PDB file of C-alpha atoms and ligand atoms in Angstrom:
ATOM      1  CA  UNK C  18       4.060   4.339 -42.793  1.00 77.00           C
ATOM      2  CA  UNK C  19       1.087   4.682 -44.981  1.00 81.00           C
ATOM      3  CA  UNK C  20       1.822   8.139 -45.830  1.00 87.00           C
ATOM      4  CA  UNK C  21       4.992   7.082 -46.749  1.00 85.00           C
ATOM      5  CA  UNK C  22       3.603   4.247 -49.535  1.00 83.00           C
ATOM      6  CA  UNK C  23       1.755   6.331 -50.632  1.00 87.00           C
ATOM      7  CA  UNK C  24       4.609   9.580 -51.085  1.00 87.00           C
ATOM      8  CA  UNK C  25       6.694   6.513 -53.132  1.00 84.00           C
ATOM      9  CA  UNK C  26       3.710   5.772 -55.065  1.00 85.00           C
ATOM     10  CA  UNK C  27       3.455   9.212 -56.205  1.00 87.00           C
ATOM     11  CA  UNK C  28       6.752   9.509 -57.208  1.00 82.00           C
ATOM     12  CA  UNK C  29       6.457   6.380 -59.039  1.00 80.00           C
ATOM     13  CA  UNK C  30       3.437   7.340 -60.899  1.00 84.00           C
ATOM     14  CA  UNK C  31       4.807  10.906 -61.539  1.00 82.00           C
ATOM     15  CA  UNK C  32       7.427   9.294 -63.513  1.00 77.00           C
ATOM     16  CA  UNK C  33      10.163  11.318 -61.446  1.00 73.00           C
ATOM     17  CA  UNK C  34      12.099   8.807 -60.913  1.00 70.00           C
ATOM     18  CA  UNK C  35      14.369   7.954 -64.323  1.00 73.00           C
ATOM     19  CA  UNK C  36      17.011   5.248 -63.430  1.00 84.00           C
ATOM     20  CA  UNK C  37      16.062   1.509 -63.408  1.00 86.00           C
ATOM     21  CA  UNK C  38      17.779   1.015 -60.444  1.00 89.00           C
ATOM     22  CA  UNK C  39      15.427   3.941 -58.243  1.00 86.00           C
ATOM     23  CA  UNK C  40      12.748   2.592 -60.021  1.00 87.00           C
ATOM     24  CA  UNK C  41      13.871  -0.857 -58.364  1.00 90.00           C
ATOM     25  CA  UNK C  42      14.274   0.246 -55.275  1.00 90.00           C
ATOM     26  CA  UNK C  43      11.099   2.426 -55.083  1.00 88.00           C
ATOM     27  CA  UNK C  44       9.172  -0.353 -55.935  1.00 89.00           C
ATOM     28  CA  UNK C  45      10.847  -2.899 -53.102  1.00 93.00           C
ATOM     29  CA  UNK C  46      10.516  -0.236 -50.627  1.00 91.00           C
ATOM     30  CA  UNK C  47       6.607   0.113 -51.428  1.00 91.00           C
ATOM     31  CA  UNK C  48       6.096  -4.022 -51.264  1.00 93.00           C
ATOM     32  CA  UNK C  49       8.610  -3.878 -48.138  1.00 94.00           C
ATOM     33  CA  UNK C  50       5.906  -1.464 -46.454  1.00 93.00           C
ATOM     34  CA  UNK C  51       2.689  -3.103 -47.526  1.00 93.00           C
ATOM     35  CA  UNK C  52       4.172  -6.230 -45.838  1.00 94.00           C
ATOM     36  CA  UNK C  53       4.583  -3.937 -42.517  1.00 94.00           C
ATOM     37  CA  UNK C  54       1.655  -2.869 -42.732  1.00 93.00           C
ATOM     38  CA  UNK C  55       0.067  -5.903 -43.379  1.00 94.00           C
ATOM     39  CA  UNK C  56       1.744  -7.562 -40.100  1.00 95.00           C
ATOM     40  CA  UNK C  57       0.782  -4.447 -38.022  1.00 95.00           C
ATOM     41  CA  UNK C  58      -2.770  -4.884 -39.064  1.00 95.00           C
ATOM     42  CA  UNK C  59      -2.457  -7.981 -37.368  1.00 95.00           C
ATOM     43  CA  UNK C  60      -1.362  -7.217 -34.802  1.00 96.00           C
ATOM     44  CA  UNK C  61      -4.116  -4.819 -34.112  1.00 96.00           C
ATOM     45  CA  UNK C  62      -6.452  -7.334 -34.520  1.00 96.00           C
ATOM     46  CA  UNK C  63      -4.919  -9.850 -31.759  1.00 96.00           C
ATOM     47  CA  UNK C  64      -4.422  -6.687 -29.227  1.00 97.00           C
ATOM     48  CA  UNK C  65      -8.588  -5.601 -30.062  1.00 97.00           C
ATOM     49  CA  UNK C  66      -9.271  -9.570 -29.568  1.00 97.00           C
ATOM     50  CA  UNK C  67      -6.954  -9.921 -26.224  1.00 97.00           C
ATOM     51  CA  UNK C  68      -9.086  -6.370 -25.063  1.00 97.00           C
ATOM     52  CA  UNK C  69     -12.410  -7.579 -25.678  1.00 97.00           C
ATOM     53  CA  UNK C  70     -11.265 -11.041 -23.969  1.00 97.00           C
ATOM     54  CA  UNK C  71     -10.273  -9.279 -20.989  1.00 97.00           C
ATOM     55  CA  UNK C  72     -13.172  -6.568 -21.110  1.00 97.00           C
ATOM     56  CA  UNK C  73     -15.152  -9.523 -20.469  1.00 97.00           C
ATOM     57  CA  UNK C  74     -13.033 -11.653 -17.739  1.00 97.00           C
ATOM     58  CA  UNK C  75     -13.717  -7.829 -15.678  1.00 97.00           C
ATOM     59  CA  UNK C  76     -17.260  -7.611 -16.177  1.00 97.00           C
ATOM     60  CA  UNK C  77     -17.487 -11.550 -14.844  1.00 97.00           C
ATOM     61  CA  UNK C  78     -15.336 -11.143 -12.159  1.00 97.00           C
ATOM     62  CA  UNK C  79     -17.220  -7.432 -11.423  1.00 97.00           C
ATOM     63  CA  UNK C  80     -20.148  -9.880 -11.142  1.00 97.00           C
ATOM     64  CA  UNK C  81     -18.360 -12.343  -8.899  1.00 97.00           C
ATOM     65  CA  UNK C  82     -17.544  -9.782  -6.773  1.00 97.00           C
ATOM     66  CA  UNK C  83     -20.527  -8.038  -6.300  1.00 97.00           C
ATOM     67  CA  UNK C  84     -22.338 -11.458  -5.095  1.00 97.00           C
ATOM     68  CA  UNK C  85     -19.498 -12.405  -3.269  1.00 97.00           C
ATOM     69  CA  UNK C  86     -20.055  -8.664  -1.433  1.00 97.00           C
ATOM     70  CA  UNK C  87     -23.839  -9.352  -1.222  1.00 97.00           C
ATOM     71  CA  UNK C  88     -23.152 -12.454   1.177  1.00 97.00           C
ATOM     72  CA  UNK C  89     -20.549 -10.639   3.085  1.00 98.00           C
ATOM     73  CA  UNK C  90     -22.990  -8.012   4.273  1.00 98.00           C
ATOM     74  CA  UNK C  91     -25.092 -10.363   4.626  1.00 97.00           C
ATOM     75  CA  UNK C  92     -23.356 -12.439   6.975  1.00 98.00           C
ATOM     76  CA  UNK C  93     -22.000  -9.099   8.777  1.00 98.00           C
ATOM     77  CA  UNK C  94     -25.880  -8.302   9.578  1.00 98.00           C
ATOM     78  CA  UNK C  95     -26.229 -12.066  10.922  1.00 98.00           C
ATOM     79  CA  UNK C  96     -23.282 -12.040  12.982  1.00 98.00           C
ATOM     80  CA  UNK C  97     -24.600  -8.481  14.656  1.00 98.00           C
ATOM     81  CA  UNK C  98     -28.229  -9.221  15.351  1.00 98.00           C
ATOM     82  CA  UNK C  99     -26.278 -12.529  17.283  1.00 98.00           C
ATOM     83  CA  UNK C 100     -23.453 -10.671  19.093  1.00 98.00           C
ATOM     84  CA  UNK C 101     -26.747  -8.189  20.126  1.00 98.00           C
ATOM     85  CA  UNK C 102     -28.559 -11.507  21.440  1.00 98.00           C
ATOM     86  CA  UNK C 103     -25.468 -12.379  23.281  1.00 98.00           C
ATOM     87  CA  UNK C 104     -24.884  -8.888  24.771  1.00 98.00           C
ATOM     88  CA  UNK C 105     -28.276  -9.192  26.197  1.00 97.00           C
ATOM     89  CA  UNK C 106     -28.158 -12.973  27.507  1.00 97.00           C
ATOM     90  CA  UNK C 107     -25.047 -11.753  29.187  1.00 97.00           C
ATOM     91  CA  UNK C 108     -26.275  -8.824  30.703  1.00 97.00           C
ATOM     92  CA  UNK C 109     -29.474 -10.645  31.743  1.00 97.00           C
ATOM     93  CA  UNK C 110     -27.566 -14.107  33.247  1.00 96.00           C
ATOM     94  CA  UNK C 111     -24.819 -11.446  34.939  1.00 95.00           C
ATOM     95  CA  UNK C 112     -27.904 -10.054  36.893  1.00 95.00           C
ATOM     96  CA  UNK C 113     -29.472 -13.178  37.734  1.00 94.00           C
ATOM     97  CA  UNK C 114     -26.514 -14.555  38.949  1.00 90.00           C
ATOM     98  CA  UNK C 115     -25.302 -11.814  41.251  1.00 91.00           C
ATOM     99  CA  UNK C 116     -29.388 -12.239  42.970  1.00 92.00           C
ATOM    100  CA  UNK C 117     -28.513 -15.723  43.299  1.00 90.00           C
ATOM    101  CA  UNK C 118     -24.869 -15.205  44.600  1.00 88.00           C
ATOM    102  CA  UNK C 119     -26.172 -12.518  47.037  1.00 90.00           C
ATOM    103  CA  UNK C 120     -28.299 -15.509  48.937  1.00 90.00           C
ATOM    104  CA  UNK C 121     -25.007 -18.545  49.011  1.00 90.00           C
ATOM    105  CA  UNK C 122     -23.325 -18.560  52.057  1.00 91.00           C
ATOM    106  CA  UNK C 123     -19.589 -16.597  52.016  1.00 92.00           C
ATOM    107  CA  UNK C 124     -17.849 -19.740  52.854  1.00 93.00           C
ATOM    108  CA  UNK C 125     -19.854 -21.629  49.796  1.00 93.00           C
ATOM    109  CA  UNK C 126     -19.798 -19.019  47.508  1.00 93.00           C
ATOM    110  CA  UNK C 127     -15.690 -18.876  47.845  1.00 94.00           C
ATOM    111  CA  UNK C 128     -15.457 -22.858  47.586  1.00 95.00           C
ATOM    112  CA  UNK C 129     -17.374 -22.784  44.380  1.00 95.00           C
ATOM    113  CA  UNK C 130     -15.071 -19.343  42.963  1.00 94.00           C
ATOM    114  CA  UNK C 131     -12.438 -21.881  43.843  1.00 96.00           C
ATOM    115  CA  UNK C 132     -13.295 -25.046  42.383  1.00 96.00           C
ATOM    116  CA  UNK C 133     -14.680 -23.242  39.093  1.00 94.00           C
ATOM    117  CA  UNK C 134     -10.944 -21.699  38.784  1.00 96.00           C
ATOM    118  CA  UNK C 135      -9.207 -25.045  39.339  1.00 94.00           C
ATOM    119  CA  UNK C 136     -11.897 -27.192  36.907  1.00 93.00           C
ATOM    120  CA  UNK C 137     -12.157 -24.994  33.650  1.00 93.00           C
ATOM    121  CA  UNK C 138     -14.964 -22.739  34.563  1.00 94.00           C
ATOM    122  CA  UNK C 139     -17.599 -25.213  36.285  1.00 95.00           C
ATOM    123  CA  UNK C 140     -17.180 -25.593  40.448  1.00 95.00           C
ATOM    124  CA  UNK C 141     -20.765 -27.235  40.595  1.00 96.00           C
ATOM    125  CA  UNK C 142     -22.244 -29.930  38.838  1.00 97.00           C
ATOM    126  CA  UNK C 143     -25.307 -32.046  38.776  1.00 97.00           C
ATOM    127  CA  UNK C 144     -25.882 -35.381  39.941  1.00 97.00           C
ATOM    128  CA  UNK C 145     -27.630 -37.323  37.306  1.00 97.00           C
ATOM    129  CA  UNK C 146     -28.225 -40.786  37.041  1.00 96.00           C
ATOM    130  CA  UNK C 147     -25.352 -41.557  39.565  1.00 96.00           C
ATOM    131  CA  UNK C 148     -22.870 -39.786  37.341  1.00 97.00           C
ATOM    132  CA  UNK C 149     -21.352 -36.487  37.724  1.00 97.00           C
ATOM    133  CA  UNK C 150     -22.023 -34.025  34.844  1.00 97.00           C
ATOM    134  CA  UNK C 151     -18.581 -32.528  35.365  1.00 96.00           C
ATOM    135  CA  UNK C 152     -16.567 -35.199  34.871  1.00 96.00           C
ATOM    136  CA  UNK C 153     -18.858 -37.757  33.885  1.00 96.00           C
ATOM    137  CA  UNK C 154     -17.869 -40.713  36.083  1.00 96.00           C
ATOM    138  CA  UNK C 155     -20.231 -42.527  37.862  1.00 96.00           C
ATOM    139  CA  UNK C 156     -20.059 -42.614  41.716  1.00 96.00           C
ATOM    140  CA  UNK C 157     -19.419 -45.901  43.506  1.00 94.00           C
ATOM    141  CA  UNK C 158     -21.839 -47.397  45.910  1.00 94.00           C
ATOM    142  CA  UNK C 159     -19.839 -46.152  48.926  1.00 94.00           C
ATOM    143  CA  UNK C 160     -19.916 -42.585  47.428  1.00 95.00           C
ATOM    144  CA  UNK C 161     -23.190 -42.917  46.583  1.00 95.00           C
ATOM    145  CA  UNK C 162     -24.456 -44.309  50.182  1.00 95.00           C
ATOM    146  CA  UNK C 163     -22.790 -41.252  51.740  1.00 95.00           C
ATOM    147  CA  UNK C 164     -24.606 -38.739  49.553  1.00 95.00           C
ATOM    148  CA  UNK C 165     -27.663 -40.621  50.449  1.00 94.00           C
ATOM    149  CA  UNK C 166     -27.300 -40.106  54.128  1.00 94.00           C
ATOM    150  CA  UNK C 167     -26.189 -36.760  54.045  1.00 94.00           C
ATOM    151  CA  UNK C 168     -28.328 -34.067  54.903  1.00 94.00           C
ATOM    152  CA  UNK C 169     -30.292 -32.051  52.427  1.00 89.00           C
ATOM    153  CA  UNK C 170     -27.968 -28.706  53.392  1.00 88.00           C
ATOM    154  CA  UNK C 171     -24.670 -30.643  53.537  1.00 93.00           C
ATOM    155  CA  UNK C 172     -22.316 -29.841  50.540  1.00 94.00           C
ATOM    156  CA  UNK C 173     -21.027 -32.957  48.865  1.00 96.00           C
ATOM    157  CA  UNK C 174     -18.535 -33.271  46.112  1.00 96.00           C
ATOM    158  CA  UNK C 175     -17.616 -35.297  43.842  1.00 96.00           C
ATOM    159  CA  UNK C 176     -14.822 -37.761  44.786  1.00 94.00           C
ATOM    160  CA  UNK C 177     -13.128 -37.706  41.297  1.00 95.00           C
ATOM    161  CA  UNK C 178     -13.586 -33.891  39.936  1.00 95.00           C
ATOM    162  CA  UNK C 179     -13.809 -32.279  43.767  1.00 95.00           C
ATOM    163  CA  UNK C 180     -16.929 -30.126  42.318  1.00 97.00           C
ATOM    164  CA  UNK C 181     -19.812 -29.393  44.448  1.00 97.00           C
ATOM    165  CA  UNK C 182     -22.394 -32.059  43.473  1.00 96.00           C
ATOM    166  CA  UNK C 183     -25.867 -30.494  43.106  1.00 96.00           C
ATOM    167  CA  UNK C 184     -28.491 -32.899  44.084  1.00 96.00           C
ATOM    168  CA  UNK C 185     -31.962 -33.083  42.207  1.00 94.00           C
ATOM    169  CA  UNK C 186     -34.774 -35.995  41.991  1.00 94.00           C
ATOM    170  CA  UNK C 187     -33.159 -37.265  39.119  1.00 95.00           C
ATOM    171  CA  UNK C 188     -29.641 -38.132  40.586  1.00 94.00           C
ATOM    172  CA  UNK C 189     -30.170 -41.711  40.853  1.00 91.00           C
ATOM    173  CA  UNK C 190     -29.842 -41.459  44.978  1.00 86.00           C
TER     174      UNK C 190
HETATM  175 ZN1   ZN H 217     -16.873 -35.239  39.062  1.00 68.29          ZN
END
């Protein structure tokens, strides 16, 4: 476009061009394309503004996502070192509890597999207090009397819940 101004401009300056009317026409043609070039120019100008604009929405969100990475890895290493810690409790609570298995009696042992089925994974609870720590409910007095009298290797459950009732010094008895 510019190379074309400026090709009219020569001819207009070389005086080749002889009728009023060229001469006219020349000179629209050359205002015609400053006005282009003029409105291009602007154009350029909003596009280099919108780029800068955006060059630095990436950087910020670049930023953003690098700290946003930095917590991620962070919580990744957290989340390891604890499912390590729980590997290890497991391993270390499976062994203690097949030693204490190995010394319940069969028919026990089979009672409590069977409760802990039936009451969402706990077939022995303590007596504390009176109340059951399975299902929480106190005992009543009658309950209570029997557990009393029973002897120190009888099993007793709980009336409510059916779990095996584990007696300590704290059961309220
Ligand atoms: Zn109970």
């Amino acid at each position: 476009m510019r190379q074309r101004a400026a090709r009219d401009q020569k001819r207009l300056d070389s005086g080749a061009v002889s009728s009023p009317k060229d001469l006219e026409n020349l000179q629209r043609e050359i205002a015609s394309l400053a006005k282009r070039q003029g409105d291009l120019e602007d154009v350029v100008l909003e596009v280099m503004e919108r780029r800068e604009s955006a060059q630095e929405r990436v950087a910020e969100l670049t930023e953003r996502v690098g700290s946003v990475q930095g917590k991620i890895d962070d919580a990744t290493a957290r989340r390891d070192a604890a499912l390590e810690e729980i590997d290890g409790e497991t391993a270390s609570v499976t062994k203690e509890r097949g030693v204490v298995s190995g010394s319940v009696p069969a028919p026990l042992l089979s009672l409590y597999e069977k409760l802990r089925e039936q009451q969402g994974g706990i077939g022995a609870a303590k007596l504390y207090a009176r109340t059951c720590q399975g299902c929480r409910q106190e005992l009543a007095i009658t309950e209570l009397n029997e557990i009393r009298s029973a002897a120190p290797d009888t099993v007793v459950r709980c009336e409510n819940c059916r779990r095996i009732l584990v007696r300590t010094s704290e059961s309220g008895l």
